[in-house]
Structure formats: C-alpha cells, structure tokens
Amino acid sequence: MTRRVAAPKPRLRSWLESPVAGPLITFLLIFFLLSFVPNFLTMRSVSGIVNAATLTGMITVGITLLMIAGEFDLSAGALMAVGAFLYGGLTMNGSPPLVALLMALIIPGLLGAFNGLLLVWTGIPSFIVTLGTQFIYRGALWVYSGGIMLQTVQQIPIYDVFNGRMDFIADLIKDANFRTALLWLLGVVFLFQYILTRTRFGNHVFAIGGNPGAAKAQGVNVNRTKVICFIISGVLSGFAGVLLFSQYKTAKIATGAGEELKAIASAVVGGALLTGGEGSIVGALIGVMLISMLRTGIILLNLPFIPADNFEAVVGVTIVGAAILNNWIRSRA
Amino acid sequence: MSRKVSMLMALLVVVTLLASACQPTPQVVKETVPVEVTKEVVVKETVPVEVTKEVVKEVPVEVTKVVEVPVETKPGADPNRVLNLYAVQHAMCAWDSFWCTVEEGIRRAADDMNVNVTILGPDKFDLERVAQLIDQAVAAKPDGLMVTVTDPDLFREPIQRALDAGIPVVAYNAGAGPIEDKIPYLTYLGQDEYQGGYQGGLRLAAEGGKKGVCINQQVGHTGLDKRCKGFVDALKEKGIPAEVLAISDDPASSQTVISDYYTANPDTDIFLTLGPNGANPFYAFMDAAGLKPGDIKHGTFDLSPEIIAKIKDGTTMFGIDQQPFLQGYGGVMMLTMVGRYGILPALPVTGTGPGFVTKENVDFVVDPNRPVNIYLVQHAMCAWDSFWCVVENGIKQAAKEMNVNYTLLGPDKFDLERVAQLIDQAVAAKPDGLALTVTDPDLFRAPIQRAIDAGIPVIAYNAGAGPIEDKIPYLTYLGQDEYAGGYLGGLRLAAEGGKKGVCINQQVGHTGLDKRCKGFVDALKEKGIPAEVLAISDDPAASQTIISDYYTANPDTDIFMTLGPNGANPFYAFMDAAGLKPGDIKHGTFDLSPEIIAKIKDGTTMFGIDQQPFLQGYGAVMTLMLKVRYGISPALPVTPTGPGFVTKDNVAVVEALAGTYR
C-alpha cells in the first residue's frame, strides 16, 4: 500500500485482490446499514460487539491458519474447554499462576500435535481426525473433571491480566467496557498476520494449502508445517480457555461447544477458502467482528417478527451472504 | 509405522501425566440441567377438600396428646436437632374414626424421625375453638406447626401470627394451598382432586371404551367438579367422548336418572362415581338393569363397605383414597425437613391422593414393623461425583430413621449399560422395593419391566420423567418439577409488579429448560407483564453481549430469570458492565454456585432454585417404606422434590449444609 509509484487503477485492483478486501467491504457495508439502528452507535454496543468476539476470535486465528494450510480443526472447542479447566483448576488450587497458564497452553498444544500427527501418519482427512478427537478430548475431560462444573468467586490478579476490566477507558468514555482480552487478541492477530505474510513459515503455510505437491517439490516439509499449524491451533484454543476463565471464572464440559464452527464461519466470512491456500488473519478477525456486530444489530432492531430467541437464523443467512459477496468481489478483482 | 504408533502413545502418556499432575479442583458446582426427557407438570390446581368427614359423636374433653418426652431444642437448621412440632386439627380420633388414621401417621412419623409432636383438637366440631388452639400452639413456640385450614378466613390471622413468629407452617387434610387460601404457609398436603379424576379416567379408559360418564351428586362443588373435569379430560385424551351426569341426594331418583341416561346412551361403558353417595344408587341401577361385572367399567372416589365388596367381586375397578395416613406422616416429615435441613416443600399443594384401592391391594394388611429390604440403583455414585453424596446422605438418613435395610448399587464410572445390568442384579435379589434413576428410559425399560412383573414396587428418583412419559409403569418419579420451578419463580419475581420479563435460556430446544422458561412466561403473563425468551449460547462473552444488547433494545426489562450457573454467570457480567446495582432489576435463577450464593447474599439475586437432592434420596426410601408397610402408593406420576427456593433468608443454612444435606 505504500508503493505510491503504482497507477491508481492497478493499485485499487491489487488491493481488491488482497484477501482482506472482500470482508472489509462487507463489514463496512453492514456497519453502514446497522448504524441506522437505534443505540447501535453507542459505546456500550460497540464494546459489547468487541467483547463478544474475543473468545471466538482467539480460536479463529488458529483455525484460519489451518484453513490456509488446507486443514480443519474441529477439536478447537474441546481444547478450549481443556485449557479453561486446567487453568481454572490450577489457579483455584493455589498453584502458581504461571504454571497454570503454561499447562493450559502446553497440554492443548500437545493434543493439537496429536491431531496433526494422526493426520500426517494415517492420511485420514483432518476433518475426520478432529471430528473424532474432539469427542475423545471432551470425554477425557469428563473423566478428569468427574463431570462437574468448575466455578470460583475468588479474585486472583492473573485473571485481570488476561481478561480484566480496563477501567481507565470506561472512566474516560462512558459505557466503553473494553477488557484486556481485546489486547491479547489484537496482539495474537498481528503476530500471526506478521508470521503468515512476512516469514518463511508463513509462505510454507500458503504453499502447502495451495498446492501441496508443488510445495513438496520446492522442498517444503509439508508434514512438519501441518503439525506446527495444529500445535498453534491447540495452543490458541487453550489460550481462549484461559481468557474465558479469567473473566467468567467458570468452566464446564460443554465449554466451547460449537466454537470451532463459529470460527470456521468467521474465517470463511473473512475470506479464507475451504480448499486452502488463501485467507488472512486480519480478514478472519473482521469476519468474527462482522458476525458479532450483526447479532447485536439484530437484537437492537427488536423486530417483532424475529423473537429474541431466534436471531441465529438471520446471522446464518448473513454468513452465507457474506461468503457469496466475497466470492463475487474476488472474481471481479 | 510401529515407531509412529509408539510416538503417538508416548505423546498421549505425556499429556496424561501432565494432566494428572494438575489435581482436580476444590470448589465445584453441579449443574442441574434437567434430564432431556420431559416431565409432566403436576401443579394442576389447588384443591378444596371436603371438610365434613365428621361423624360427630359425643366424646368430650379436649384431647391433647404428647408424643414422646419434650427435649430442649436450639434454633436454626441443624441436622441433629430434636424438634418440637404442633399439629392442630378440626377433628380428633376420639370422636371421628377417620382421624385415627391421620393421627397414626403423625405418630409413626414422630417415632421414625425422632421428633415430638403435640396434637391439639377440639372436643367437637368447633372452628372458633380450632382458631384458639392455633394461637395456643404458637404460644408454645414450636419448631413447626401443621394445621387443617378448614376455614381460611377464620384461620388466616392465627396462622399469620405463627408465620410472623418464624414458625414454619404446613396445612394438611383441609386447605387449598397457600395461593388460593391467601395465607403464605409452605404447602398443603391433601388430595389432588383433578389428578384423581384424571388418573382414574386413564385407568378406566386403558383398554378403550365407547363413552364415559361422570356421575356427580353435587354439581357446583368445586372439588367434585374438578374430579369430573379430570375424568372427562383423560377420556377425551384417549379419544372417548365423556360428559357429566348430575344426580341428587335422593338415591331413588338418582338411580332412575342413571338408568334413564343409560337407556338414552346405551353405548356408555365407563362410569365414574364421586363417592359412596354416587356409588350406592349406581350399584342399585346395575342390579336393576341386570348388568354384570365386566359388562361395563366403574371406578369411584372414596371407600365404603359396599364399595370394598364391589372392588372384590370385580364390579368396581378401583376406589380412590386420599390416603389420610400420608397426610399426617407427610406433614411431620416436611416440617422435619424444614427444621433440620432447611429443605422446603416444592409445590403449594402436595398430593397425598389419589391412592388407588384395587382388587390387588384391597386386602392389604398394614404392619408398621414389617421388615423392609430395598435396593437402589443409580447412574452415578458419591465415590466419583460429589453431587450424589447429598442424595446418598438422604438415603442413609431415611433408612436409619425408618429402620429400612438398603443396598445401593451404581457403576464405578458413567456407564448406562452397566446400570441396566445392575437393575437386573437388584431384581434377582427379590427386594421389597426398588428405586432407580431412569436416566435412559429406552435402555432401562426392559429391566424395569422385569422388576414390575416380579411384583416389586418400583420408583424413580433424580432422573426420569414419570411413568407416563417414560412409558414404564413404575409408581412415581421423585425430582424437580421444571415447569413449576419456572412458574413459581416467575410469581415471586413479579410479586411486586414489573414492566417486562425475560427468560435467558442457554439451550433453547432442551425440553427441561424450555419448560422452565414456559413456566416463567406463563406466570408473568398471568400477572399482566409481557415476557419472552432470550437465547444465549455456551460462549459467555457472546452471551453477555446478547443480554446487554437485549437490555439496550428493551430498556424497560426489569425481571430476569436465568436457568443455571451458565446463564447467571454472563448475566452478572452484564450487570457489572452495565453498572446495574442490586435493586435496579429483579433476578432469579435455577441452581446454585459459589457465585450465585454470593449474589443472593448481596441482594442481587432474589433466589436460586434448588432441586433438593437430599429429599430425592430420603423420599425414595420413605416412599418404598410407606408402600411396603402401609400400602400407601404415591399419588402422582411426578413427586416433586424441587423447586426449593434458596433466598437471602435461608442461604446461610444452605451454605452451611452444602455438600452433605444440600
């Protein structure tokens, strides 16, 4: 974007070719439409939209990375629960917070590695592998926890580090209830956006997703790259569990159920291709925000014919719509 | 390949080791998301009881009985406390034999539970005197009071004085429940008239039929009309037309009315009479018309020597009994639960009847000393799921008090196939009774049926949906009535009015949760307050924002109901973010968690609804014991143990007894 030498038209064209273009245009379009909804442009709504997107957002980063590499991780939601349980259980036990954090990242990471190794060693599609392992992980969690729900009312400083209130903002701007989880999410998004676009590993991810055969011929270690992507997805899922427990101080077996599908939907809205080789982390973040924003907009609309318990359908319609629009923009570019 | 497999195994071992290094956790919450199978709502209607059972004989002298020696007691809920209870009733065994059964129930319960009960009653039917006796009982500062609310208007003030003095009060035998009587006592123990007619109708129509008639000797009497309504509803449900036939006090003309009706409607083959006064001319009609047992089906309310003879010879399928023993026994039991564990009766009306007297049990011989050996089979155990420790404590306590031998079977991990095997194992032991958790009706149907076929009384506890919905003919299910929980919770939240209510449902489509919301919405609508359901998800961050958005769009919402810790948790986060203070809005929730308990204490949350698992275990043993020794069957397909409301007033007790009794 800094190349000012390029002629105006090609510059626009090249921008449209970027994977962020479609989602961003959709986002702005819907934002414009929703801005007419009463109470939408208030700090309470805006901070609500952002907060609602943090947990899904964290998982979406890993999922998007995998989708670019041409793989799926349906076990992400289960790993989020694993992370939440380990982190919550250990901090409640009085274990050192750092140990709790590390366990909540390492164990989901190892389970992610297990997903990846199963995939590369058996050749079973990752969709099937992780479809199976998500049940295994949740089942194991059931045994580990004894089926009980975890909850505490104690307040440990580390909870504020990961998902505390940012009171200084709320003090400045009324109703701006942003939380520290947002900073962690943004940090992770920009870290992986950098890794994906500016490092050799990132190149490899795109390469193995786009054309594994060619990538292999170029000397890319396809298997190792895939396993690393699965580990990243596992660690980020565990971290989502950490963020969750830090604010809500509660974890149960069903924690994160369906989170992986929302993440895949966000990634798709954000421009990732189900077939791999294309996508962007920032785009995925836009996707998550878009879905969150829509839900808020629909509830705020308070339409008599969409009862409060059925806004999901509208969100679903829009996910499909956004994906179609993305494809259309991509094909025009 | 083997190297890969061993590496995968090694990875798993590492994970397992790491995970096991992180010890399981101290503070736990057991969610009570209701079992997906649905439960029929039994909170049908409250029931005025026919008071006039009296055959007034002249036995003077005010009878004051003291059961056991009084012992000093201390206030506050305490599991080991010896309680002093008072019972005030409008008639006495000394001059009305009906009451001997009630008093026997009181005495047996006092013996079993080791409490002292003083029974007060007038020496003849004199309601003014009864009102005085209530005051007399209150002056004695008892730990609990049971009263026959024969005349709610007359008794309202004395009972209110008892309540104001902090004495728990239940009504028995006569009353209509706290709502209809407009006296906020805990519950009324008596017959559920509608259910009597309804269940009687279901029995009569079980094998089909062409037409049914309810013979009502006093049309306009609320209780009798309810019986007929239940009967007609049951038959209509089975696709059989049914109507009400009015007869009078004159048996001769009544017989003719029945006969004329039968002539005009010769296809009528199902008859229900509402007591000896209706059964008597009905039998005369049968005799005159030459109808034999088996030509038609007949059931009746209440018993008389004539009715018992007709049950024996097969003319009459059943007589419906209000089970007065249970009114006495249950009253003492409930006051004991309140005094010792802070466990409250679930519903405004606790059905002691209908109890069905049939050919099979008409000759039942009561033996209070009969040894009772029961088996209990449950899908989880205290050993590995702390929720169940409370249930098992209830079992243990009841078995000890009532001198019941029990064997408790359960799998060593969640394994329903294994539970099904354990049921068979229990049946093979030929117990006097069997209690079990009907976690999976389809899987358990065959083994439970084998128990029933072997003549073993079977009841369900904690998990199940009642014999009708589970399609297994066991006696009753002891568990939470989800609809009633939502409904009664809604009434509490709306008691002081409100503008708009919302039920926050974390799993729309889950039958049990949907029933909670339906009850809530119905209660608010009844109070003229609009209410709807708001769907949230498993993601607390998204859920918090959904609630916040809903509140922004509907800023007049001031009544919130959540269905458990999973809904309450993001709700509290929303309140916090929106800067809402306790008192700005009203909030009630199902279930308890450390967070909810803290919020009840600080006034944010009005109540947490508890399913009272202790009562599930205790009640299971008690129900089977009553069946084996006294021939008493549970009145309703669902015997609710919850909702039990935990409020600021009793949260300390609940917290103190948490994990053992609560």
mmCIF file with all atom_site columns, N, CA, C and O in Angstrom, chain B residues 540-559:
data_model
loop_
_atom_site.group_PDB
_atom_site.id
_atom_site.type_symbol
_atom_site.label_atom_id
_atom_site.label_alt_id
_atom_site.label_comp_id
_atom_site.label_asym_id
_atom_site.label_entity_id
_atom_site.label_seq_id
_atom_site.pdbx_PDB_ins_code
_atom_site.Cartn_x
_atom_site.Cartn_y
_atom_site.Cartn_z
_atom_site.occupancy
_atom_site.B_iso_or_equiv
_atom_site.pdbx_formal_charge
_atom_site.auth_seq_id
_atom_site.auth_comp_id
_atom_site.auth_asym_id
_atom_site.auth_atom_id
_atom_site.pdbx_PDB_model_num
ATOM 1  N N  . PRO B 1 540 ? -19.670 -17.501 26.974 1.00 0.00 ? 540 PRO B N  1
ATOM 2  C CA . PRO B 1 540 ? -20.124 -16.474 27.915 1.00 0.00 ? 540 PRO B CA 1
ATOM 3  C C  . PRO B 1 540 ? -19.907 -15.063 27.407 1.00 0.00 ? 540 PRO B C  1
ATOM 4  O O  . PRO B 1 540 ? -20.696 -14.167 27.717 1.00 0.00 ? 540 PRO B O  1
ATOM 5  N N  . ALA B 1 541 ? -18.847 -14.850 26.615 1.00 0.00 ? 541 ALA B N  1
ATOM 6  C CA . ALA B 1 541 ? -18.596 -13.497 26.118 1.00 0.00 ? 541 ALA B CA 1
ATOM 7  C C  . ALA B 1 541 ? -19.710 -13.070 25.170 1.00 0.00 ? 541 ALA B C  1
ATOM 8  O O  . ALA B 1 541 ? -20.268 -11.973 25.291 1.00 0.00 ? 541 ALA B O  1
ATOM 9  N N  . ALA B 1 542 ? -20.054 -13.970 24.231 1.00 0.00 ? 542 ALA B N  1
ATOM 10 C CA . ALA B 1 542 ? -21.146 -13.652 23.308 1.00 0.00 ? 542 ALA B CA 1
ATOM 11 C C  . ALA B 1 542 ? -22.449 -13.517 24.084 1.00 0.00 ? 542 ALA B C  1
ATOM 12 O O  . ALA B 1 542 ? -23.261 -12.625 23.815 1.00 0.00 ? 542 ALA B O  1
ATOM 13 N N  . SER B 1 543 ? -22.646 -14.386 25.089 1.00 0.00 ? 543 SER B N  1
ATOM 14 C CA . SER B 1 543 ? -23.889 -14.360 25.857 1.00 0.00 ? 543 SER B CA 1
ATOM 15 C C  . SER B 1 543 ? -24.046 -13.035 26.594 1.00 0.00 ? 543 SER B C  1
ATOM 16 O O  . SER B 1 543 ? -25.122 -12.449 26.632 1.00 0.00 ? 543 SER B O  1
ATOM 17 N N  . GLN B 1 544 ? -22.952 -12.581 27.175 1.00 0.00 ? 544 GLN B N  1
ATOM 18 C CA . GLN B 1 544 ? -23.007 -11.307 27.901 1.00 0.00 ? 544 GLN B CA 1
ATOM 19 C C  . GLN B 1 544 ? -23.446 -10.176 26.968 1.00 0.00 ? 544 GLN B C  1
ATOM 20 O O  . GLN B 1 544 ? -24.302 -9.363  27.312 1.00 0.00 ? 544 GLN B O  1
ATOM 21 N N  . THR B 1 545 ? -22.870 -10.181 25.772 1.00 0.00 ? 545 THR B N  1
ATOM 22 C CA . THR B 1 545 ? -23.216 -9.128  24.828 1.00 0.00 ? 545 THR B CA 1
ATOM 23 C C  . THR B 1 545 ? -24.659 -9.261  24.363 1.00 0.00 ? 545 THR B C  1
ATOM 24 O O  . THR B 1 545 ? -25.365 -8.269  24.197 1.00 0.00 ? 545 THR B O  1
ATOM 25 N N  . ILE B 1 546 ? -25.118 -10.502 24.183 1.00 0.00 ? 546 ILE B N  1
ATOM 26 C CA . ILE B 1 546 ? -26.511 -10.692 23.767 1.00 0.00 ? 546 ILE B CA 1
ATOM 27 C C  . ILE B 1 546 ? -27.452 -10.111 24.826 1.00 0.00 ? 546 ILE B C  1
ATOM 28 O O  . ILE B 1 546 ? -28.406 -9.398  24.516 1.00 0.00 ? 546 ILE B O  1
ATOM 29 N N  . ILE B 1 547 ? -27.165 -10.416 26.088 1.00 0.00 ? 547 ILE B N  1
ATOM 30 C CA . ILE B 1 547 ? -28.018 -9.907  27.166 1.00 0.00 ? 547 ILE B CA 1
ATOM 31 C C  . ILE B 1 547 ? -27.963 -8.378  27.184 1.00 0.00 ? 547 ILE B C  1
ATOM 32 O O  . ILE B 1 547 ? -28.987 -7.697  27.305 1.00 0.00 ? 547 ILE B O  1
ATOM 33 N N  . SER B 1 548 ? -26.754 -7.860  27.029 1.00 0.00 ? 548 SER B N  1
ATOM 34 C CA . SER B 1 548 ? -26.573 -6.415  27.045 1.00 0.00 ? 548 SER B CA 1
ATOM 35 C C  . SER B 1 548 ? -27.346 -5.748  25.893 1.00 0.00 ? 548 SER B C  1
ATOM 36 O O  . SER B 1 548 ? -28.035 -4.753  26.084 1.00 0.00 ? 548 SER B O  1
ATOM 37 N N  . ASP B 1 549 ? -27.231 -6.353  24.709 1.00 0.00 ? 549 ASP B N  1
ATOM 38 C CA . ASP B 1 549 ? -27.944 -5.806  23.552 1.00 0.00 ? 549 ASP B CA 1
ATOM 39 C C  . ASP B 1 549 ? -29.450 -5.858  23.766 1.00 0.00 ? 549 ASP B C  1
ATOM 40 O O  . ASP B 1 549 ? -30.170 -4.920  23.435 1.00 0.00 ? 549 ASP B O  1
ATOM 41 N N  . TYR B 1 550 ? -29.892 -6.986  24.315 1.00 0.00 ? 550 TYR B N  1
ATOM 42 C CA . TYR B 1 550 ? -31.327 -7.118  24.553 1.00 0.00 ? 550 TYR B CA 1
ATOM 43 C C  . TYR B 1 550 ? -31.800 -6.024  25.505 1.00 0.00 ? 550 TYR B C  1
ATOM 44 O O  . TYR B 1 550 ? -32.845 -5.404  25.301 1.00 0.00 ? 550 TYR B O  1
ATOM 45 N N  . TYR B 1 551 ? -30.989 -5.777  26.518 1.00 0.00 ? 551 TYR B N  1
ATOM 46 C CA . TYR B 1 551 ? -31.360 -4.763  27.507 1.00 0.00 ? 551 TYR B CA 1
ATOM 47 C C  . TYR B 1 551 ? -31.341 -3.373  26.880 1.00 0.00 ? 551 TYR B C  1
ATOM 48 O O  . TYR B 1 551 ? -32.192 -2.533  27.181 1.00 0.00 ? 551 TYR B O  1
ATOM 49 N N  . THR B 1 552 ? -30.396 -3.144  25.989 1.00 0.00 ? 552 THR B N  1
ATOM 50 C CA . THR B 1 552 ? -30.357 -1.861  25.294 1.00 0.00 ? 552 THR B CA 1
ATOM 51 C C  . THR B 1 552 ? -31.604 -1.682  24.443 1.00 0.00 ? 552 THR B C  1
ATOM 52 O O  . THR B 1 552 ? -32.212 -0.607  24.419 1.00 0.00 ? 552 THR B O  1
ATOM 53 N N  . ALA B 1 553 ? -31.998 -2.763  23.767 1.00 0.00 ? 553 ALA B N  1
ATOM 54 C CA . ALA B 1 553 ? -33.170 -2.679  22.893 1.00 0.00 ? 553 ALA B CA 1
ATOM 55 C C  . ALA B 1 553 ? -34.459 -2.657  23.699 1.00 0.00 ? 553 ALA B C  1
ATOM 56 O O  . ALA B 1 553 ? -35.477 -2.142  23.244 1.00 0.00 ? 553 ALA B O  1
ATOM 57 N N  . ASN B 1 554 ? -34.423 -3.250  24.897 1.00 0.00 ? 554 ASN B N  1
ATOM 58 C CA . ASN B 1 554 ? -35.613 -3.315  25.741 1.00 0.00 ? 554 ASN B CA 1
ATOM 59 C C  . ASN B 1 554 ? -35.292 -2.776  27.126 1.00 0.00 ? 554 ASN B C  1
ATOM 60 O O  . ASN B 1 554 ? -35.269 -3.518  28.101 1.00 0.00 ? 554 ASN B O  1
ATOM 61 N N  . PRO B 1 555 ? -35.043 -1.472  27.203 1.00 0.00 ? 555 PRO B N  1
ATOM 62 C CA . PRO B 1 555 ? -34.552 -0.928  28.476 1.00 0.00 ? 555 PRO B CA 1
ATOM 63 C C  . PRO B 1 555 ? -35.567 -0.982  29.602 1.00 0.00 ? 555 PRO B C  1
ATOM 64 O O  . PRO B 1 555 ? -35.196 -0.747  30.759 1.00 0.00 ? 555 PRO B O  1
ATOM 65 N N  . ASP B 1 556 ? -36.821 -1.306  29.296 1.00 0.00 ? 556 ASP B N  1
ATOM 66 C CA . ASP B 1 556 ? -37.804 -1.395  30.385 1.00 0.00 ? 556 ASP B CA 1
ATOM 67 C C  . ASP B 1 556 ? -37.834 -2.780  31.016 1.00 0.00 ? 556 ASP B C  1
ATOM 68 O O  . ASP B 1 556 ? -38.615 -3.026  31.924 1.00 0.00 ? 556 ASP B O  1
ATOM 69 N N  . THR B 1 557 ? -36.981 -3.695  30.544 1.00 0.00 ? 557 THR B N  1
ATOM 70 C CA . THR B 1 557 ? -36.938 -5.034  31.143 1.00 0.00 ? 557 THR B CA 1
ATOM 71 C C  . THR B 1 557 ? -36.425 -4.925  32.572 1.00 0.00 ? 557 THR B C  1
ATOM 72 O O  . THR B 1 557 ? -35.363 -4.368  32.823 1.00 0.00 ? 557 THR B O  1
ATOM 73 N N  . ASP B 1 558 ? -37.200 -5.432  33.519 1.00 0.00 ? 558 ASP B N  1
ATOM 74 C CA . ASP B 1 558 ? -36.774 -5.335  34.914 1.00 0.00 ? 558 ASP B CA 1
ATOM 75 C C  . ASP B 1 558 ? -36.874 -6.667  35.655 1.00 0.00 ? 558 ASP B C  1
ATOM 76 O O  . ASP B 1 558 ? -36.609 -6.735  36.851 1.00 0.00 ? 558 ASP B O  1
ATOM 77 N N  . ILE B 1 559 ? -37.270 -7.739  34.956 1.00 0.00 ? 559 ILE B N  1
ATOM 78 C CA . ILE B 1 559 ? -37.331 -9.057  35.598 1.00 0.00 ? 559 ILE B CA 1
ATOM 79 C C  . ILE B 1 559 ? -36.529 -10.044 34.752 1.00 0.00 ? 559 ILE B C  1
ATOM 80 O O  . ILE B 1 559 ? -36.824 -10.252 33.569 1.00 0.00 ? 559 ILE B O  1
#
